[in-house]
Short mmCIF file of N, CA and C in Angstrom, two decimals:
data_model
loop_
_atom_site.label_atom_id
_atom_site.label_comp_id
_atom_site.label_asym_id
_atom_site.label_seq_id
_atom_site.Cartn_x
_atom_site.Cartn_y
_atom_site.Cartn_z
N MET A 1105 4.85 -9.35 7.99
CA MET A 1105 3.93 -9.28 6.92
C MET A 1105 3.86 -8.65 4.92
N GLY A 1106 4.73 -7.85 4.85
CA GLY A 1106 5.17 -7.16 4.16
C GLY A 1106 3.52 -6.29 3.58
N ASP A 1107 3.40 -5.91 2.85
CA ASP A 1107 2.83 -4.50 2.45
C ASP A 1107 1.81 -5.39 1.02
N GLY A 1108 2.24 -6.39 0.26
CA GLY A 1108 1.78 -7.09 -0.19
C GLY A 1108 1.12 -6.35 -1.26
N GLY A 1109 1.89 -5.92 -1.54
CA GLY A 1109 2.12 -5.06 -3.38
C GLY A 1109 0.77 -3.78 -2.94
N VAL A 1110 -0.42 -3.95 -1.67
CA VAL A 1110 -1.28 -2.64 -1.44
C VAL A 1110 -0.76 -1.13 -1.62
N ASP A 1111 -1.20 -0.98 -2.55
CA ASP A 1111 -1.28 0.60 -2.53
C ASP A 1111 -2.39 1.19 -1.72
N MET A 1112 -2.03 1.93 -0.53
CA MET A 1112 -2.52 1.99 0.66
C MET A 1112 -2.90 3.76 0.37
N VAL A 1113 -1.53 4.69 -0.53
CA VAL A 1113 -2.52 5.56 -1.28
C VAL A 1113 -3.86 6.38 -1.51
N GLY A 1114 -4.55 6.91 -0.72
CA GLY A 1114 -6.36 6.89 -1.38
C GLY A 1114 -6.55 5.80 -0.43
N MET A 1115 -6.84 5.58 0.85
CA MET A 1115 -7.66 4.22 1.27
C MET A 1115 -7.98 5.22 2.24
N ALA A 1116 -9.46 5.08 2.62
CA ALA A 1116 -10.07 5.37 4.18
C ALA A 1116 -9.74 4.77 5.52
N GLY A 1117 -9.34 5.51 6.46
CA GLY A 1117 -9.35 4.94 7.93
C GLY A 1117 -10.29 5.48 8.53
N ARG A 1118 -10.31 5.11 9.85
CA ARG A 1118 -10.67 5.77 10.82
C ARG A 1118 -9.29 6.50 12.19
N VAL A 1119 -10.13 7.55 13.06
CA VAL A 1119 -8.42 7.13 13.74
C VAL A 1119 -8.75 6.76 14.78
N THR A 1120 -8.23 6.23 15.97
CA THR A 1120 -7.73 4.99 17.13
C THR A 1120 -7.05 5.99 18.24
N GLY A 1121 -6.30 6.94 17.58
CA GLY A 1121 -5.35 7.01 19.02
C GLY A 1121 -5.31 8.63 18.28
N THR A 1122 -5.11 9.92 19.58
CA THR A 1122 -5.39 11.20 18.90
C THR A 1122 -4.36 11.33 17.24
N VAL A 1123 -4.12 12.02 15.84
CA VAL A 1123 -3.08 12.61 15.53
C VAL A 1123 -2.88 13.50 15.81
N GLY A 1124 -1.64 14.05 15.62
CA GLY A 1124 -1.23 15.70 15.57
C GLY A 1124 0.42 15.22 15.41
N PRO A 1125 1.02 17.23 15.59
CA PRO A 1125 1.48 18.12 15.58
C PRO A 1125 2.79 17.06 16.67
N GLY A 1126 3.48 16.65 16.09
CA GLY A 1126 4.20 16.16 17.17
C GLY A 1126 3.57 14.89 18.30
N LEU A 1127 2.28 14.63 17.84
CA LEU A 1127 2.01 13.05 18.56
C LEU A 1127 2.31 12.39 17.09
N VAL A 1128 2.54 10.73 17.53
CA VAL A 1128 2.24 9.42 16.83
C VAL A 1128 1.26 8.48 16.64
N GLY A 1129 -0.06 9.12 16.37
CA GLY A 1129 -1.19 8.52 16.62
C GLY A 1129 -0.90 7.25 15.56
N GLU A 1130 -3.28 7.00 16.15
CA GLU A 1130 -3.30 5.88 15.81
C GLU A 1130 -4.71 5.51 14.36
N VAL A 1131 -4.65 5.39 13.62
CA VAL A 1131 -5.57 4.58 12.48
C VAL A 1131 -5.75 3.35 11.57
N ILE A 1132 -7.21 3.08 12.30
CA ILE A 1132 -7.24 1.51 10.33
C ILE A 1132 -7.52 2.23 9.89
N VAL A 1133 -7.23 1.10 8.61
CA VAL A 1133 -7.90 0.91 7.55
C VAL A 1133 -7.89 -1.11 7.17
N ARG A 1134 -9.15 -0.84 7.07
CA ARG A 1134 -9.81 -2.27 5.94
C ARG A 1134 -8.99 -1.93 4.64
N ILE A 1135 -8.84 -3.48 5.27
CA ILE A 1135 -7.42 -3.59 3.87
C ILE A 1135 -7.45 -5.47 3.86
N ARG A 1136 -6.92 -6.17 2.53
CA ARG A 1136 -6.77 -7.43 3.09
C ARG A 1136 -8.55 -8.44 2.87
N GLY A 1137 -9.59 -7.31 2.86
CA GLY A 1137 -10.34 -8.39 3.83
C GLY A 1137 -10.40 -7.78 4.97
N GLY A 1138 -9.61 -7.29 5.71
CA GLY A 1138 -9.90 -7.46 7.56
C GLY A 1138 -9.89 -5.90 7.86
N ALA A 1139 -9.33 -4.97 8.64
CA ALA A 1139 -8.80 -4.22 9.05
C ALA A 1139 -7.20 -4.48 9.68
N GLU A 1140 -6.66 -3.14 9.33
CA GLU A 1140 -4.91 -2.66 10.77
C GLU A 1140 -4.83 -1.99 11.65
N HIS A 1141 -4.01 -2.03 11.86
CA HIS A 1141 -3.79 -0.05 12.13
C HIS A 1141 -2.51 0.02 12.28
N PHE A 1142 -2.69 0.87 11.98
CA PHE A 1142 -1.27 1.70 11.41
C PHE A 1142 -0.36 3.04 12.41
N LEU A 1143 0.61 3.58 11.93
CA LEU A 1143 0.86 4.61 13.26
C LEU A 1143 0.66 5.29 12.17
N ALA A 1144 0.56 7.00 12.56
CA ALA A 1144 -0.10 7.69 11.76
C ALA A 1144 0.82 9.39 12.40
N HIS A 1145 0.82 9.56 10.75
CA HIS A 1145 1.27 11.49 11.32
C HIS A 1145 0.58 11.99 10.24
N PRO A 1146 0.03 13.41 10.96
CA PRO A 1146 -0.81 13.87 10.06
C PRO A 1146 0.29 14.84 8.83
N VAL A 1147 -0.18 14.91 8.07
CA VAL A 1147 0.05 15.68 6.69
C VAL A 1147 0.52 16.99 7.15
N HIS A 1148 1.75 17.53 6.79
CA HIS A 1148 2.19 19.38 7.06
C HIS A 1148 0.28 20.13 7.04
N GLY A 1149 0.74 20.65 8.06
CA GLY A 1149 -0.85 21.82 7.99
C GLY A 1149 -1.07 21.08 8.44
N THR A 1150 -1.39 19.76 8.56
CA THR A 1150 -2.74 19.50 9.20
C THR A 1150 -2.81 19.93 10.98
N GLY A 1151 -4.24 20.45 11.62
CA GLY A 1151 -3.81 20.21 13.00
C GLY A 1151 -4.16 19.14 13.53
N ARG A 1152 -5.04 18.58 14.68
CA ARG A 1152 -5.32 17.62 15.55
C ARG A 1152 -6.38 16.60 14.77
N LEU A 1153 -6.07 15.46 14.66
CA LEU A 1153 -7.21 14.96 14.36
C LEU A 1153 -7.79 13.56 15.26
N PRO A 1154 -8.45 14.11 16.16
CA PRO A 1154 -9.56 13.24 17.41
C PRO A 1154 -9.43 11.50 16.88
N VAL A 1155 -9.79 11.11 18.30
CA VAL A 1155 -10.06 9.55 17.97
C VAL A 1155 -11.40 9.97 16.98
N GLY A 1156 -11.81 9.01 16.38
CA GLY A 1156 -13.07 8.83 15.39
C GLY A 1156 -12.97 9.44 14.03
N THR A 1157 -12.18 10.42 13.77
CA THR A 1157 -11.42 11.65 13.03
C THR A 1157 -11.89 9.43 11.38
N VAL A 1158 -12.95 10.22 10.64
CA VAL A 1158 -12.63 9.80 8.64
C VAL A 1158 -10.94 9.96 8.27
N VAL A 1159 -10.37 9.08 8.13
CA VAL A 1159 -9.04 10.18 7.13
C VAL A 1159 -8.84 9.24 6.22
N THR A 1160 -8.05 10.34 5.25
CA THR A 1160 -7.69 9.34 3.95
C THR A 1160 -5.61 9.04 3.68
N VAL A 1161 -5.40 8.39 4.07
CA VAL A 1161 -3.84 8.29 3.90
C VAL A 1161 -3.47 8.71 2.31
N VAL A 1162 -2.24 9.56 2.26
CA VAL A 1162 -1.81 10.84 1.66
C VAL A 1162 -0.24 9.82 1.32
N GLU A 1163 0.64 9.33 2.13
CA GLU A 1163 1.52 8.62 2.06
C GLU A 1163 1.52 7.30 3.21
N TYR A 1164 2.46 5.97 2.91
CA TYR A 1164 2.75 5.33 2.85
C TYR A 1164 4.31 5.17 3.68
N LEU A 1165 4.80 4.60 4.43
CA LEU A 1165 5.94 4.10 4.51
C LEU A 1165 5.63 2.64 4.98
N PRO A 1166 6.34 1.74 3.92
CA PRO A 1166 6.05 0.26 4.87
C PRO A 1166 7.08 0.13 6.22
N PRO A 1167 7.02 -0.65 6.91
CA PRO A 1167 5.97 -2.04 7.20
C PRO A 1167 4.50 -1.17 7.35
N ARG A 1168 4.49 -0.07 9.01
CA ARG A 1168 3.20 0.47 9.03
C ARG A 1168 2.97 1.32 9.28
N THR A 1169 3.20 2.81 8.80
CA THR A 1169 3.13 4.40 9.02
C THR A 1169 2.46 4.41 8.05
N VAL A 1170 1.58 5.65 8.38
CA VAL A 1170 1.10 6.25 7.22
C VAL A 1170 1.42 7.71 7.42
N TYR A 1171 1.03 8.62 6.78
CA TYR A 1171 0.84 10.12 6.91
C TYR A 1171 -0.83 10.45 6.15
N VAL A 1172 -1.22 10.64 7.40
CA VAL A 1172 -3.07 11.23 6.89
C VAL A 1172 -3.81 12.91 6.97
N MET A 1173 -4.91 12.62 6.21
CA MET A 1173 -5.13 14.32 6.37
C MET A 1173 -7.02 13.45 6.61
N ALA A 1174 -7.87 14.40 7.22
CA ALA A 1174 -9.36 14.61 6.71
C ALA A 1174 -9.39 13.75 6.53
N ALA A 1175 -10.43 13.43 5.72
CA ALA A 1175 -11.18 13.24 4.44
C ALA A 1175 -12.76 14.22 4.26
N TYR A 1176 -13.36 14.80 5.17
CA TYR A 1176 -13.69 15.79 5.24
C TYR A 1176 -13.35 16.94 5.99
N ASP A 1177 -14.31 17.92 5.27
CA ASP A 1177 -14.00 19.55 5.98
C ASP A 1177 -15.29 19.41 7.16
N ASN A 1178 -14.70 19.92 8.23
CA ASN A 1178 -16.23 19.42 9.51
C ASN A 1178 -16.02 21.29 9.46
#
């Protein structure tokens, strides 16, 4: 598929598989009129992000990997 030239950085997503240090989690991001799943790692210094957490994409490594942080402070 490729990234279709879409800039993922700054996009919002939701955690569908816990993201955290030492874990490869999963997030869903609404993109190109649909929703796609990406493997997700936490940004350095970020703790665990449980399922349901709204996140922001900070870095995108094509084709299917993103680094994320919580979009809101809890």
